CSV table of C-alpha atoms and ligand atoms in Angstrom, one decimal:
chain,number,residue,atom,x,y,z
A,88,MET,CA,-1.5,-20.9,10.3
A,89,SER,CA,-3.5,-22.3,7.4
A,90,THR,CA,-1.4,-25.0,5.6
A,91,ARG,CA,-3.6,-24.7,2.5
A,92,SER,CA,-2.9,-21.1,1.8
A,93,THR,CA,0.8,-21.5,2.8
A,94,ILE,CA,1.2,-24.2,0.3
A,95,SER,CA,-0.6,-22.3,-2.4
A,96,LYS,CA,1.4,-19.2,-1.7
A,97,LYS,CA,4.7,-21.1,-1.9
A,98,ALA,CA,3.5,-22.8,-5.1
A,99,ALA,CA,2.6,-19.4,-6.5
A,100,ILE,CA,6.2,-18.2,-5.8
A,101,THR,CA,7.8,-21.1,-7.7
A,102,ASP,CA,5.1,-21.7,-10.3
A,103,PRO,CA,3.2,-18.7,-11.7
A,104,GLU,CA,0.7,-21.1,-13.2
A,105,VAL,CA,-0.6,-21.9,-9.7
A,106,ARG,CA,-3.5,-19.5,-9.2
A,107,ARG,CA,-5.0,-18.5,-5.9
A,108,LYS,CA,-8.6,-17.2,-5.6
A,109,ARG,CA,-9.1,-13.4,-5.5
A,110,MET,CA,-8.8,-12.1,-1.9
A,111,THR,CA,-12.0,-10.5,-0.7
A,112,VAL,CA,-12.7,-8.0,2.1
A,113,PRO,CA,-14.4,-10.7,4.4
A,114,ALA,CA,-11.6,-13.1,3.7
A,115,CYS,CA,-9.1,-10.4,4.7
A,116,SER,CA,-11.0,-9.8,8.0
A,117,ALA,CA,-11.2,-13.5,8.6
A,118,ARG,CA,-7.3,-13.7,8.7
A,119,LYS,CA,-7.4,-12.0,12.2
A,120,GLY,CA,-5.0,-13.9,14.4
A,121,GLY,CA,-4.2,-16.3,11.6
A,122,GLU,CA,-1.6,-16.5,8.8
A,123,PRO,CA,0.0,-13.0,8.5
A,124,LEU,CA,-1.4,-10.8,5.8
A,125,VAL,CA,1.2,-10.0,3.2
A,126,CYS,CA,0.7,-6.5,1.8
A,127,LEU,CA,2.7,-4.1,-0.3
A,128,THR,CA,2.1,-0.8,-2.1
A,129,SER,CA,1.8,-0.7,-5.9
A,130,TYR,CA,1.3,2.3,-8.1
A,131,THR,CA,1.7,0.7,-11.6
A,132,ALA,CA,0.3,-2.3,-13.5
A,133,HIS,CA,3.8,-3.8,-13.9
A,134,VAL,CA,4.6,-3.8,-10.2
A,135,ALA,CA,1.1,-4.9,-9.3
A,136,HIS,CA,1.6,-7.9,-11.6
A,137,ILE,CA,4.9,-8.8,-10.0
A,138,CYS,CA,3.4,-8.6,-6.4
A,139,ASP,CA,0.0,-10.1,-7.2
A,140,SER,CA,1.0,-13.8,-7.0
A,141,VAL,CA,2.3,-13.6,-3.4
A,142,CYS,CA,0.5,-10.6,-1.8
A,143,ASP,CA,-2.9,-10.7,-0.2
A,144,LEU,CA,-3.4,-7.0,-0.5
A,145,LEU,CA,-2.0,-4.2,-2.7
A,146,LEU,CA,-2.3,-0.7,-1.5
A,147,VAL,CA,-2.3,2.2,-4.0
A,148,GLY,CA,-0.9,4.5,-1.2
A,149,ASP,CA,-0.8,8.2,-1.4
A,150,SER,CA,3.0,7.7,-0.7
A,151,LEU,CA,3.0,7.7,-4.6
A,152,GLY,CA,3.2,11.5,-4.3
A,153,MET,CA,6.8,11.2,-2.9
A,154,VAL,CA,7.8,7.9,-4.5
A,155,ILE,CA,6.5,8.5,-8.1
A,156,HIS,CA,5.9,12.2,-8.4
A,157,GLY,CA,8.8,13.6,-6.4
A,158,MET,CA,6.7,15.5,-4.0
A,159,PRO,CA,8.0,16.5,-0.5
A,160,ASN,CA,5.1,14.8,1.3
A,161,THR,CA,1.6,13.4,0.6
A,162,LEU,CA,-0.4,16.6,0.9
A,163,GLY,CA,-0.3,17.5,-2.8
A,164,VAL,CA,-1.7,14.2,-4.0
A,165,THR,CA,-5.1,14.6,-5.7
A,166,LEU,CA,-8.0,12.3,-6.3
A,167,GLU,CA,-7.0,12.2,-10.0
A,168,HIS,CA,-3.6,10.9,-9.1
A,169,MET,CA,-5.1,8.2,-7.0
A,170,ILE,CA,-7.6,7.2,-9.7
A,171,MET,CA,-5.0,7.0,-12.5
A,172,HIS,CA,-2.7,4.8,-10.4
A,173,GLY,CA,-5.6,2.8,-9.0
A,174,GLN,CA,-6.7,2.0,-12.6
A,175,ALA,CA,-3.2,0.8,-13.4
A,176,VAL,CA,-2.9,-1.4,-10.3
A,177,VAL,CA,-6.4,-3.0,-10.8
A,178,ARG,CA,-5.3,-3.9,-14.4
A,179,GLY,CA,-2.2,-5.5,-13.1
A,180,ALA,CA,-3.6,-7.6,-10.3
A,181,ASP,CA,-6.1,-10.4,-10.5
A,182,LYS,CA,-5.7,-12.1,-7.1
A,183,ALA,CA,-4.9,-9.5,-4.5
A,184,LEU,CA,-7.4,-7.2,-2.8
A,185,VAL,CA,-6.7,-3.7,-4.2
A,186,VAL,CA,-7.2,-0.8,-1.8
A,187,VAL,CA,-6.8,2.8,-2.9
A,188,ASP,CA,-5.9,5.6,-0.4
A,189,MET,CA,-8.2,8.7,-0.1
A,190,PRO,CA,-5.8,11.7,-0.5
A,191,PHE,CA,-5.7,14.6,1.8
A,192,GLY,CA,-8.7,16.9,1.3
A,193,SER,CA,-10.9,14.4,-0.3
A,194,PHE,CA,-12.8,13.0,2.8
A,195,GLU,CA,-12.3,15.1,5.9
A,196,GLU,CA,-15.0,17.8,5.2
A,197,SER,CA,-18.0,15.6,5.6
A,198,PRO,CA,-19.2,12.0,5.4
A,199,GLU,CA,-21.2,13.0,2.3
A,200,ILE,CA,-18.2,14.4,0.4
A,201,ALA,CA,-16.1,11.4,1.5
A,202,PHE,CA,-18.8,9.1,0.0
A,203,ARG,CA,-19.0,11.0,-3.2
A,204,ASN,CA,-15.2,10.9,-3.7
A,205,ALA,CA,-14.8,7.3,-2.5
A,206,ALA,CA,-17.6,6.2,-4.8
A,207,ARG,CA,-15.8,7.9,-7.7
A,208,VAL,CA,-12.6,6.0,-6.8
A,209,VAL,CA,-14.4,2.7,-6.6
A,210,LYS,CA,-16.3,3.3,-9.9
A,211,GLU,CA,-13.4,4.6,-11.9
A,212,THR,CA,-10.7,2.2,-10.7
A,213,GLY,CA,-12.6,-1.0,-9.9
A,214,CYS,CA,-10.7,-1.3,-6.6
A,215,HIS,CA,-12.2,-3.2,-3.7
A,216,ALA,CA,-11.9,-0.8,-0.8
A,217,VAL,CA,-10.5,2.6,0.2
A,218,LYS,CA,-8.1,3.5,3.0
A,219,LEU,CA,-8.3,6.7,5.0
A,220,GLU,CA,-6.2,8.2,7.8
A,221,GLY,CA,-7.9,9.1,11.1
A,222,GLY,CA,-9.3,7.6,14.3
A,223,VAL,CA,-12.1,8.8,16.6
A,224,GLU,CA,-12.7,11.9,14.4
A,225,MET,CA,-13.1,9.9,11.2
A,226,ALA,CA,-15.4,7.2,12.8
A,227,PRO,CA,-18.6,8.8,11.5
A,228,THR,CA,-17.2,9.0,8.0
A,229,ILE,CA,-16.0,5.3,8.1
A,230,ARG,CA,-19.5,4.3,9.3
A,231,HIS,CA,-21.2,6.4,6.5
A,232,LEU,CA,-19.0,4.7,3.8
A,233,THR,CA,-19.2,1.1,5.1
A,234,ARG,CA,-23.0,1.3,5.5
A,235,ARG,CA,-23.3,2.4,1.9
A,236,GLY,CA,-21.2,-0.4,0.3
A,237,ILE,CA,-17.7,1.0,0.5
A,238,PRO,CA,-15.3,-1.1,2.6
A,239,VAL,CA,-12.8,1.0,4.5
A,240,MET,CA,-9.3,0.2,5.7
A,241,ALA,CA,-8.5,2.6,8.5
A,242,HIS,CA,-5.0,4.1,9.3
A,243,ILE,CA,-4.0,5.1,12.8
A,244,GLY,CA,-0.8,5.9,14.8
A,245,LEU,CA,1.6,8.0,12.7
A,246,MET,CA,-0.6,9.6,10.1
A,247,PRO,CA,1.5,11.3,7.4
A,248,GLN,CA,-1.4,13.5,6.2
A,249,ALA,CA,-1.4,15.1,9.7
A,250,MET,CA,2.3,16.1,9.5
A,251,ASN,CA,1.6,19.8,9.8
A,252,THR,CA,-0.5,19.5,13.0
A,253,ALA,CA,1.9,16.9,14.5
A,254,GLY,CA,5.0,18.9,13.6
A,255,GLY,CA,6.5,16.2,11.3
A,256,PHE,CA,6.5,12.5,11.1
A,257,ARG,CA,6.5,11.4,14.7
A,258,ALA,CA,6.3,7.8,15.8
A,259,VAL,CA,4.0,7.0,18.8
A,260,ARG,CA,6.5,5.9,21.5
A,261,ASP,CA,5.4,7.8,24.5
A,262,GLU,CA,3.2,5.6,26.8
A,263,ALA,CA,1.1,8.7,27.6
A,264,GLU,CA,-0.2,8.6,24.0
A,265,PHE,CA,-1.1,4.9,23.9
A,266,GLU,CA,-4.7,5.4,25.3
A,267,ARG,CA,-5.5,7.9,22.5
A,268,VAL,CA,-4.3,5.5,19.8
A,269,VAL,CA,-6.2,2.6,21.4
A,270,ALA,CA,-9.3,4.8,21.4
A,271,ASP,CA,-8.7,5.5,17.7
A,272,GLY,CA,-8.5,1.7,17.0
A,273,ARG,CA,-11.7,0.9,18.9
A,274,ALA,CA,-13.5,3.8,17.2
A,275,VAL,CA,-12.6,2.7,13.6
A,276,GLU,CA,-13.4,-0.9,14.4
A,277,GLU,CA,-16.7,0.0,15.8
A,278,ALA,CA,-17.5,2.2,12.8
A,279,GLY,CA,-17.0,-0.9,10.5
A,280,ALA,CA,-13.4,-0.7,9.2
A,281,PHE,CA,-12.4,-4.2,7.9
A,282,SER,CA,-8.8,-3.7,8.9
A,283,VAL,CA,-6.5,-1.0,10.2
A,284,VAL,CA,-3.0,0.1,9.2
A,285,VAL,CA,-1.0,0.8,12.3
A,286,GLU,CA,2.0,3.0,11.4
A,287,GLY,CA,5.0,4.0,13.5
A,288,VAL,CA,4.1,2.8,17.0
A,289,ALA,CA,6.0,1.2,19.8
A,290,PRO,CA,5.8,-2.7,19.9
A,291,ALA,CA,3.9,-2.6,23.2
A,292,LEU,CA,1.2,-0.5,21.6
A,293,ALA,CA,1.1,-2.6,18.4
A,294,GLU,CA,0.7,-5.8,20.6
A,295,ARG,CA,-2.1,-4.2,22.6
A,296,LEU,CA,-4.0,-3.0,19.5
A,297,THR,CA,-3.6,-6.5,17.9
A,298,ARG,CA,-4.8,-8.2,21.1
A,299,GLU,CA,-7.8,-5.8,21.7
A,300,LEU,CA,-9.1,-5.3,18.2
A,301,ALA,CA,-11.2,-7.9,16.4
A,302,ILE,CA,-10.0,-6.6,13.0
A,303,PRO,CA,-6.6,-7.3,11.5
A,304,THR,CA,-3.8,-4.8,12.3
A,305,ILE,CA,-1.5,-4.2,9.4
A,306,GLY,CA,1.8,-2.9,10.7
A,307,ILE,CA,4.3,-0.5,9.1
A,308,GLY,CA,7.1,0.3,11.6
A,309,ALA,CA,4.9,-1.4,14.2
A,310,SER,CA,6.7,-4.7,15.1
A,311,ALA,CA,5.9,-8.3,14.2
A,312,ALA,CA,3.0,-8.3,16.7
A,313,CYS,CA,0.6,-7.2,14.0
A,314,ASP,CA,-1.7,-9.4,12.0
A,315,GLY,CA,0.0,-8.4,8.8
A,316,GLN,CA,2.8,-6.2,7.4
A,317,ILE,CA,3.0,-3.6,4.7
A,318,LEU,CA,5.9,-1.8,3.1
A,319,VAL,CA,6.3,0.6,0.3
A,320,PHE,CA,7.5,-1.5,-2.7
A,321,GLU,CA,10.2,0.9,-3.9
A,322,ASP,CA,11.7,1.1,-0.3
A,323,MET,CA,11.7,-2.7,0.0
A,324,VAL,CA,13.4,-3.4,-3.3
A,325,GLY,CA,16.1,-0.8,-2.7
A,326,LEU,CA,14.9,1.8,-5.3
A,327,MET,CA,14.7,4.7,-2.9
A,328,PRO,CA,18.0,6.3,-1.8
A,329,ARG,CA,16.8,6.9,1.8
A,330,VAL,CA,14.5,4.7,3.8
A,331,PRO,CA,13.1,4.8,7.3
A,332,THR,CA,14.8,2.5,9.9
A,333,PHE,CA,11.9,0.1,9.9
A,334,VAL,CA,12.4,-0.8,6.3
A,335,LYS,CA,14.3,-3.9,5.4
A,336,ARG,CA,15.8,-3.7,1.9
A,337,TYR,CA,15.3,-7.0,0.1
A,338,GLY,CA,16.9,-5.9,-3.2
A,339,THR,CA,19.4,-3.4,-4.7
A,340,MET,CA,17.3,-2.1,-7.6
A,341,GLU,CA,18.8,1.4,-7.6
A,342,GLU,CA,22.3,0.0,-8.1
A,343,MET,CA,21.1,-2.4,-10.8
A,344,MET,CA,19.2,0.3,-12.7
A,345,ARG,CA,22.0,2.7,-12.5
A,346,ALA,CA,24.5,0.1,-13.8
A,347,ALA,CA,22.2,-0.8,-16.7
A,348,VAL,CA,21.7,2.9,-17.7
A,349,GLU,CA,25.4,3.6,-17.5
A,350,GLN,CA,26.3,0.6,-19.6
A,351,TYR,CA,23.6,1.6,-22.2
A,352,ALA,CA,25.0,5.1,-22.3
A,353,GLU,CA,28.5,3.8,-22.8
A,354,GLU,CA,27.5,1.4,-25.5
A,355,VAL,CA,25.5,4.1,-27.4
A,356,ALA,CA,28.4,6.5,-27.2
A,357,SER,CA,30.8,3.9,-28.5
A,358,ARG,CA,28.3,2.6,-31.2
A,359,ARG,CA,28.4,-0.9,-29.7
A,360,PHE,CA,24.6,-0.7,-29.3
A,361,PRO,CA,22.5,-1.6,-31.3
A,362,GLY,CA,24.4,-4.7,-32.5
A,363,GLU,CA,23.5,-6.9,-35.4
A,364,GLU,CA,21.1,-9.0,-33.3
A,365,HIS,CA,19.1,-5.9,-32.4
A,366,THR,CA,18.5,-4.7,-35.9
A,367,TYR,CA,15.8,-5.7,-38.5
A,368,LYS,CA,17.0,-7.9,-41.3
A,369,PRO,CA,16.0,-6.8,-44.8
A,370,LYS,CA,13.0,-8.8,-46.1
A,371,SER,CA,14.2,-11.0,-49.0
B,1071,KIV,O1,0.6,5.8,1.5
B,1071,KIV,C1,1.0,4.7,1.8
B,1071,KIV,O2,1.9,4.1,1.1
B,1071,KIV,C2,0.6,4.1,3.1
B,1071,KIV,C3,1.3,2.9,3.6
B,1071,KIV,C4,2.7,3.1,3.9
B,1071,KIV,C5,0.6,2.2,4.7
B,1071,KIV,O3,-0.3,4.6,3.7
């Protein structure tokens, strides 16, 4: 573990004036086997600003379809959604590496179409890398993007965009499936991905991927064996009513927001808000 970055991160928590240098793609890859990479999703400038001082990487995940837009899954998310939220997050973060997800339908057809859409994301948001779901079958696309200047974070294991072919959100727990996921990991690494999200896999598989791959593994529902962790911000702060079992809630935001809204409604109804102190005094 690097003492220098631990000290600076602790200092950043207590003293927002302490600034770290902007995380880069090579610096992220270099954390393989070292100090765990701290990652969260962000979809807005405000949340990005809150997370920026302590997170190494902020992901504008296509989970925003469910979390922000109330969709049933990620399949309806468009490139325009990702660009709009990507722009907001880039405005709110000046230290973390910002990665934007490629939504379903924007990269699968061909490496050329993937490049056109990923280049649009990079140009219009100012993000530093894109993420895309897929293993062996997406390796040619990852190679095409990385050789043309677009860093790629891969995503293997449980892939939410494949929910229809997989028959739902299914964690990889069956040992018979391990070889397929390891082959996916090797393929995305060989194609040039700088890191890989490993979602919903048994600890033994996460350990094996982390041991055998030379790029950092970023786990979500994949045990502490990974080189870093990522959670959806709204899940982690307790803003979502239902969360998967692998989520630890570090806050109770939904209760706090509900209580604030109820108190406001009650004070408006009883004319206790606005009080004297919340009104403009006449100019004399
Ligand atoms: O879309 C997303 O938020 C993600 C993370 C959960 C890894 O892909």
